PDB file of C-alpha atoms in Angstrom:
ATOM      1  CA  MET A   1       6.079 -14.315  -5.660  1.00 52.00           C
ATOM      2  CA  LYS A   2       2.246 -13.973  -5.325  1.00 46.00           C
ATOM      3  CA  GLN A   3       0.615 -12.775  -8.554  1.00 47.00           C
ATOM      4  CA  ALA A   4      -2.944 -11.578  -8.298  1.00 41.00           C
ATOM      5  CA  THR A   5      -4.965 -13.520 -10.804  1.00 40.00           C
ATOM      6  CA  PRO A   6      -7.380 -11.328 -12.477  1.00 42.00           C
ATOM      7  CA  THR A   7     -11.070 -12.475 -12.234  1.00 38.00           C
ATOM      8  CA  PRO A   8     -12.280 -13.797 -15.681  1.00 42.00           C
ATOM      9  CA  SER A   9     -14.146 -10.651 -16.300  1.00 49.00           C
ATOM     10  CA  GLY A  10     -11.100  -8.622 -15.126  1.00 63.00           C
ATOM     11  CA  PRO A  11     -10.878  -4.811 -15.537  1.00 78.00           C
ATOM     12  CA  SER A  12     -12.646  -3.867 -18.699  1.00 85.00           C
ATOM     13  CA  PHE A  13     -10.697  -1.475 -21.025  1.00 91.00           C
ATOM     14  CA  GLN A  14     -11.998   0.968 -23.638  1.00 92.00           C
ATOM     15  CA  THR A  15      -8.608   1.912 -25.210  1.00 94.00           C
ATOM     16  CA  LEU A  16      -5.180   0.691 -25.898  1.00 94.00           C
ATOM     17  CA  LYS A  17      -3.679   3.269 -23.797  1.00 95.00           C
ATOM     18  CA  GLU A  18      -5.541   1.940 -20.852  1.00 95.00           C
ATOM     19  CA  VAL A  19      -4.465  -1.689 -21.512  1.00 96.00           C
ATOM     20  CA  GLU A  20      -0.856  -0.572 -21.962  1.00 96.00           C
ATOM     21  CA  SER A  21      -0.683   1.587 -18.714  1.00 96.00           C
ATOM     22  CA  HIS A  22      -2.423  -1.135 -16.777  1.00 97.00           C
ATOM     23  CA  ALA A  23       0.152  -3.689 -17.932  1.00 97.00           C
ATOM     24  CA  ARG A  24       3.154  -1.259 -17.384  1.00 96.00           C
ATOM     25  CA  ALA A  25       1.871  -0.637 -13.802  1.00 97.00           C
ATOM     26  CA  ARG A  26       1.642  -4.388 -13.104  1.00 97.00           C
ATOM     27  CA  MET A  27       5.203  -4.979 -14.424  1.00 97.00           C
ATOM     28  CA  ASP A  28       6.551  -2.111 -12.306  1.00 97.00           C
ATOM     29  CA  LYS A  29       4.972  -3.897  -9.349  1.00 97.00           C
ATOM     30  CA  VAL A  30       6.834  -7.119 -10.418  1.00 97.00           C
ATOM     31  CA  LEU A  31      10.108  -5.166 -10.475  1.00 97.00           C
ATOM     32  CA  ALA A  32       9.435  -3.636  -7.092  1.00 96.00           C
ATOM     33  CA  ASP A  33       8.574  -6.956  -5.674  1.00 95.00           C
ATOM     34  CA  LEU A  34      11.801  -8.330  -7.113  1.00 95.00           C
ATOM     35  CA  GLN A  35      13.899  -5.434  -5.458  1.00 91.00           C
ATOM     36  CA  HIS A  36      12.154  -6.219  -2.113  1.00 86.00           C
ATOM     37  CA  GLU A  37      13.002  -9.945  -2.321  1.00 87.00           C
ATOM     38  CA  MET A  38      16.545  -9.320  -3.351  1.00 86.00           C
ATOM     39  CA  ALA A  39      17.076  -6.965  -0.423  1.00 79.00           C
ATOM     40  CA  ALA A  40      16.128  -9.744   2.026  1.00 74.00           C
ATOM     41  CA  VAL A  41      18.618 -12.159   0.416  1.00 77.00           C
ATOM     42  CA  ARG A  42      21.653 -12.749   2.699  1.00 70.00           C
ATOM     43  CA  THR A  43      25.000 -11.613   1.304  1.00 72.00           C
ATOM     44  CA  GLY A  44      27.225 -12.260   4.249  1.00 70.00           C
ATOM     45  CA  ARG A  45      27.399  -8.496   5.173  1.00 77.00           C
ATOM     46  CA  ALA A  46      25.035  -7.408   8.000  1.00 83.00           C
ATOM     47  CA  SER A  47      22.255  -5.343   6.954  1.00 86.00           C
ATOM     48  CA  VAL A  48      18.842  -4.728   8.670  1.00 88.00           C
ATOM     49  CA  SER A  49      17.014  -5.677   5.475  1.00 85.00           C
ATOM     50  CA  LEU A  50      18.182  -9.350   6.130  1.00 85.00           C
ATOM     51  CA  LEU A  51      15.678  -9.394   8.903  1.00 90.00           C
ATOM     52  CA  ASP A  52      12.727  -8.274   6.634  1.00 87.00           C
ATOM     53  CA  PRO A  53      11.159 -11.652   6.252  1.00 86.00           C
ATOM     54  CA  VAL A  54      10.986 -12.175  10.030  1.00 92.00           C
ATOM     55  CA  ARG A  55       7.735 -11.924  11.777  1.00 93.00           C
ATOM     56  CA  VAL A  56       7.513 -11.820  15.620  1.00 94.00           C
ATOM     57  CA  ASP A  57       4.330 -13.138  17.279  1.00 89.00           C
ATOM     58  CA  TYR A  58       3.488  -9.869  19.092  1.00 87.00           C
ATOM     59  CA  TYR A  59       0.541 -10.546  21.269  1.00 86.00           C
ATOM     60  CA  GLY A  60      -0.890 -12.916  18.688  1.00 88.00           C
ATOM     61  CA  THR A  61      -0.252 -10.720  15.665  1.00 90.00           C
ATOM     62  CA  PRO A  62       2.725 -11.574  13.230  1.00 93.00           C
ATOM     63  CA  THR A  63       4.612  -8.310  13.215  1.00 93.00           C
ATOM     64  CA  PRO A  64       7.736  -7.091  11.420  1.00 93.00           C
ATOM     65  CA  LEU A  65      10.848  -6.715  13.553  1.00 93.00           C
ATOM     66  CA  ASN A  66      11.201  -3.063  12.855  1.00 91.00           C
ATOM     67  CA  GLN A  67       7.839  -2.644  14.588  1.00 93.00           C
ATOM     68  CA  VAL A  68       8.892  -4.072  17.864  1.00 94.00           C
ATOM     69  CA  ALA A  69      12.626  -3.204  18.152  1.00 95.00           C
ATOM     70  CA  THR A  70      15.201  -0.639  16.989  1.00 95.00           C
ATOM     71  CA  LEU A  71      17.630  -2.370  14.582  1.00 96.00           C
ATOM     72  CA  HIS A  72      21.349  -1.307  14.127  1.00 94.00           C
ATOM     73  CA  VAL A  73      24.448  -2.616  12.201  1.00 94.00           C
ATOM     74  CA  PRO A  74      27.276  -1.457  14.485  1.00 94.00           C
ATOM     75  CA  GLU A  75      29.762  -3.536  12.571  1.00 90.00           C
ATOM     76  CA  PRO A  76      29.860  -5.318   9.129  1.00 84.00           C
ATOM     77  CA  SER A  77      29.124  -8.732  10.775  1.00 89.00           C
ATOM     78  CA  LEU A  78      26.608  -7.904  13.450  1.00 93.00           C
ATOM     79  CA  ILE A  79      23.023  -6.718  13.682  1.00 95.00           C
ATOM     80  CA  THR A  80      21.656  -5.588  17.151  1.00 96.00           C
ATOM     81  CA  LEU A  81      18.050  -5.269  18.131  1.00 96.00           C
ATOM     82  CA  GLN A  82      16.916  -3.225  21.066  1.00 96.00           C
ATOM     83  CA  PRO A  83      13.290  -4.463  21.762  1.00 96.00           C
ATOM     84  CA  TRP A  84      10.822  -1.789  22.826  1.00 94.00           C
ATOM     85  CA  ASP A  85       9.209  -4.178  25.203  1.00 92.00           C
ATOM     86  CA  VAL A  86      11.925  -6.264  26.925  1.00 93.00           C
ATOM     87  CA  SER A  87       9.356  -8.986  27.739  1.00 92.00           C
ATOM     88  CA  GLN A  88       9.253  -9.722  23.955  1.00 92.00           C
ATOM     89  CA  ILE A  89      12.990 -10.624  23.810  1.00 94.00           C
ATOM     90  CA  GLY A  90      12.470 -14.313  23.803  1.00 92.00           C
ATOM     91  CA  ALA A  91       9.685 -14.110  21.146  1.00 92.00           C
ATOM     92  CA  ILE A  92      12.074 -11.929  18.859  1.00 94.00           C
ATOM     93  CA  GLU A  93      14.882 -14.379  19.271  1.00 94.00           C
ATOM     94  CA  LYS A  94      12.609 -17.438  18.469  1.00 93.00           C
ATOM     95  CA  ALA A  95      11.325 -15.632  15.382  1.00 94.00           C
ATOM     96  CA  ILE A  96      14.772 -14.928  14.063  1.00 94.00           C
ATOM     97  CA  ARG A  97      15.952 -18.562  14.579  1.00 92.00           C
ATOM     98  CA  ALA A  98      12.496 -19.865  13.038  1.00 91.00           C
ATOM     99  CA  ALA A  99      12.981 -17.672   9.849  1.00 87.00           C
ATOM    100  CA  GLY A 100      15.460 -20.226   8.242  1.00 81.00           C
ATOM    101  CA  LEU A 101      18.030 -17.442   7.633  1.00 83.00           C
ATOM    102  CA  GLY A 102      20.807 -19.363   9.202  1.00 81.00           C
ATOM    103  CA  LEU A 103      21.237 -16.684  12.018  1.00 89.00           C
ATOM    104  CA  ASN A 104      21.906 -17.447  15.666  1.00 92.00           C
ATOM    105  CA  PRO A 105      20.827 -14.543  17.887  1.00 96.00           C
ATOM    106  CA  ASN A 106      21.772 -14.204  21.534  1.00 94.00           C
ATOM    107  CA  ASN A 107      20.707 -11.714  24.100  1.00 94.00           C
ATOM    108  CA  ASP A 108      22.022 -10.257  27.454  1.00 94.00           C
ATOM    109  CA  GLY A 109      18.508  -9.571  28.875  1.00 92.00           C
ATOM    110  CA  LYS A 110      18.304  -6.048  27.170  1.00 92.00           C
ATOM    111  CA  LEU A 111      19.725  -6.268  23.579  1.00 95.00           C
ATOM    112  CA  ILE A 112      19.724  -8.992  20.956  1.00 96.00           C
ATOM    113  CA  ARG A 113      22.992  -9.591  19.048  1.00 96.00           C
ATOM    114  CA  VAL A 114      22.784 -11.259  15.672  1.00 95.00           C
ATOM    115  CA  PRO A 115      26.148 -12.270  14.364  1.00 93.00           C
ATOM    116  CA  VAL A 116      26.187 -12.545  10.580  1.00 88.00           C
ATOM    117  CA  PRO A 117      28.562 -15.369   9.768  1.00 84.00           C
ATOM    118  CA  PRO A 118      30.550 -15.219   6.497  1.00 82.00           C
ATOM    119  CA  LEU A 119      29.021 -17.312   3.770  1.00 81.00           C
ATOM    120  CA  THR A 120      30.413 -20.726   2.972  1.00 84.00           C
ATOM    121  CA  GLU A 121      31.096 -21.554  -0.682  1.00 86.00           C
ATOM    122  CA  GLU A 122      28.150 -23.984  -0.636  1.00 86.00           C
ATOM    123  CA  ARG A 123      25.970 -21.556   0.954  1.00 82.00           C
ATOM    124  CA  ARG A 124      26.792 -18.896  -1.591  1.00 86.00           C
ATOM    125  CA  LYS A 125      25.807 -21.495  -4.387  1.00 88.00           C
ATOM    126  CA  GLU A 126      22.499 -22.217  -2.674  1.00 86.00           C
ATOM    127  CA  ILE A 127      21.758 -18.606  -2.495  1.00 87.00           C
ATOM    128  CA  VAL A 128      22.652 -17.945  -6.108  1.00 91.00           C
ATOM    129  CA  LYS A 129      20.284 -20.928  -7.081  1.00 92.00           C
ATOM    130  CA  ARG A 130      17.502 -19.399  -5.007  1.00 89.00           C
ATOM    131  CA  LEU A 131      18.097 -16.011  -6.744  1.00 92.00           C
ATOM    132  CA  HIS A 132      17.780 -17.600 -10.161  1.00 95.00           C
ATOM    133  CA  ALA A 133      14.478 -19.311  -8.979  1.00 94.00           C
ATOM    134  CA  VAL A 134      13.205 -15.973  -7.724  1.00 94.00           C
ATOM    135  CA  GLY A 135      14.129 -14.333 -10.971  1.00 96.00           C
ATOM    136  CA  GLU A 136      12.338 -16.949 -12.934  1.00 97.00           C
ATOM    137  CA  ASP A 137       9.168 -16.608 -10.868  1.00 97.00           C
ATOM    138  CA  HIS A 138       9.189 -12.811 -11.713  1.00 97.00           C
ATOM    139  CA  LYS A 139       9.787 -13.397 -15.364  1.00 98.00           C
ATOM    140  CA  VAL A 140       6.751 -15.793 -15.475  1.00 98.00           C
ATOM    141  CA  ALA A 141       4.795 -13.013 -13.660  1.00 97.00           C
ATOM    142  CA  ALA A 142       5.869 -10.493 -16.460  1.00 98.00           C
ATOM    143  CA  ARG A 143       4.856 -13.005 -19.214  1.00 97.00           C
ATOM    144  CA  ASN A 144       1.530 -13.532 -17.615  1.00 97.00           C
ATOM    145  CA  ILE A 145       0.857  -9.831 -17.681  1.00 97.00           C
ATOM    146  CA  ARG A 146       1.908  -9.898 -21.312  1.00 97.00           C
ATOM    147  CA  ARG A 147      -0.561 -12.588 -21.997  1.00 97.00           C
ATOM    148  CA  ASP A 148      -3.379 -10.647 -20.186  1.00 97.00           C
ATOM    149  CA  ALA A 149      -2.517  -7.586 -21.900  1.00 97.00           C
ATOM    150  CA  ASN A 150      -2.509  -9.267 -25.369  1.00 97.00           C
ATOM    151  CA  GLU A 151      -6.002 -10.774 -24.583  1.00 96.00           C
ATOM    152  CA  ASN A 152      -7.263  -7.303 -23.642  1.00 96.00           C
ATOM    153  CA  VAL A 153      -6.014  -6.005 -26.964  1.00 96.00           C
ATOM    154  CA  LYS A 154      -7.764  -8.979 -28.809  1.00 96.00           C
ATOM    155  CA  LYS A 155     -10.934  -8.094 -27.049  1.00 95.00           C
ATOM    156  CA  LEU A 156     -10.736  -4.499 -28.105  1.00 95.00           C
ATOM    157  CA  LEU A 157     -10.378  -5.707 -31.740  1.00 95.00           C
ATOM    158  CA  LYS A 158     -13.226  -8.104 -31.435  1.00 95.00           C
ATOM    159  CA  ASP A 159     -15.324  -5.327 -30.064  1.00 94.00           C
ATOM    160  CA  LYS A 160     -14.329  -3.246 -33.064  1.00 93.00           C
ATOM    161  CA  LEU A 161     -12.918  -0.513 -30.754  1.00 94.00           C
ATOM    162  CA  ILE A 162      -9.437  -0.672 -32.552  1.00 94.00           C
ATOM    163  CA  SER A 163      -8.244  -1.507 -36.045  1.00 95.00           C
ATOM    164  CA  GLU A 164      -6.044  -4.435 -37.144  1.00 95.00           C
ATOM    165  CA  ASP A 165      -3.092  -2.066 -37.435  1.00 96.00           C
ATOM    166  CA  ASP A 166      -3.713  -0.854 -33.874  1.00 95.00           C
ATOM    167  CA  ASP A 167      -3.767  -4.436 -32.780  1.00 96.00           C
ATOM    168  CA  ARG A 168      -0.447  -5.304 -34.384  1.00 96.00           C
ATOM    169  CA  ARG A 169       1.098  -2.116 -32.980  1.00 96.00           C
ATOM    170  CA  ALA A 170      -0.115  -2.877 -29.486  1.00 96.00           C
ATOM    171  CA  HIS A 171       1.130  -6.339 -29.533  1.00 97.00           C
ATOM    172  CA  ASP A 172       4.618  -5.091 -30.581  1.00 97.00           C
ATOM    173  CA  GLU A 173       4.575  -2.415 -27.839  1.00 96.00           C
ATOM    174  CA  ILE A 174       3.425  -4.946 -25.219  1.00 97.00           C
ATOM    175  CA  GLN A 175       6.317  -7.239 -26.280  1.00 97.00           C
ATOM    176  CA  LYS A 176       8.826  -4.398 -26.145  1.00 97.00           C
ATOM    177  CA  PHE A 177       8.021  -3.470 -22.574  1.00 96.00           C
ATOM    178  CA  THR A 178       7.868  -7.097 -21.548  1.00 97.00           C
ATOM    179  CA  ASP A 179      11.355  -7.689 -22.961  1.00 98.00           C
ATOM    180  CA  ALA A 180      12.548  -4.454 -21.076  1.00 97.00           C
ATOM    181  CA  CYS A 181      11.079  -5.770 -17.862  1.00 97.00           C
ATOM    182  CA  ILE A 182      12.778  -9.137 -18.269  1.00 98.00           C
ATOM    183  CA  VAL A 183      16.136  -7.502 -19.073  1.00 98.00           C
ATOM    184  CA  LYS A 184      15.683  -5.478 -15.815  1.00 97.00           C
ATOM    185  CA  ILE A 185      14.871  -8.704 -13.894  1.00 97.00           C
ATOM    186  CA  ASP A 186      18.040 -10.468 -15.343  1.00 97.00           C
ATOM    187  CA  ALA A 187      20.214  -7.445 -14.545  1.00 97.00           C
ATOM    188  CA  THR A 188      18.933  -7.340 -10.895  1.00 95.00           C
ATOM    189  CA  VAL A 189      19.526 -10.984 -10.269  1.00 96.00           C
ATOM    190  CA  LYS A 190      23.038 -10.720 -11.835  1.00 95.00           C
ATOM    191  CA  ALA A 191      24.029  -7.798  -9.754  1.00 93.00           C
ATOM    192  CA  LYS A 192      22.900  -9.566  -6.590  1.00 91.00           C
ATOM    193  CA  GLU A 193      24.660 -12.808  -7.748  1.00 92.00           C
ATOM    194  CA  LYS A 194      27.920 -10.800  -8.277  1.00 90.00           C
ATOM    195  CA  GLU A 195      27.652  -9.180  -4.815  1.00 84.00           C
ATOM    196  CA  ILE A 196      27.232 -12.773  -3.217  1.00 86.00           C
ATOM    197  CA  LEU A 197      29.997 -14.454  -5.144  1.00 83.00           C
ATOM    198  CA  GLU A 198      32.464 -11.572  -4.690  1.00 78.00           C
ATOM    199  CA  LEU A 199      32.070 -11.130  -0.925  1.00 62.00           C
ATOM    200  CA  LYS A 200      34.831 -12.663   1.015  1.00 53.00           C
TER     201      LYS A 200
END
């Protein structure tokens, strides 16, 4: 998870409301990023979002699959790709193999078929381990946002733009929405874990 590191000067805030809404907006981004990463995690059921991480070298430009082919899920264990430009069929296959998703595409010259094999017990455990790592990364990102927000509040106090009471209240508020963000991260990871472990 890439977290933008604010420049030492960072955005300058005049009010607590600005600090809080900036921190909330950043935490919303963390949650959106987590949802996106979770959607791309393989569950053993075919889904076009499984192929989200794949980039095809399309005339020298790394391009998402859905910009070079039409993707379908005709059955629970199969994804098909209809390339818009048939000359790209080899490049698309190569990109899917190279993405490390454990998928083995094949084509008939016009259509690429990607069978989605059921997950082994071992593979499920690996995926769950990865989910937890992704969850942890996003929690670290949320805590970094809390740290930045708290520093911005301290600066407002130092610049005498807020009172000590405001400072205490703001720290409590920031802690509250950080906790809420972390609860959401845990719930998202848990739901995905359940989905992976329950799929037969």
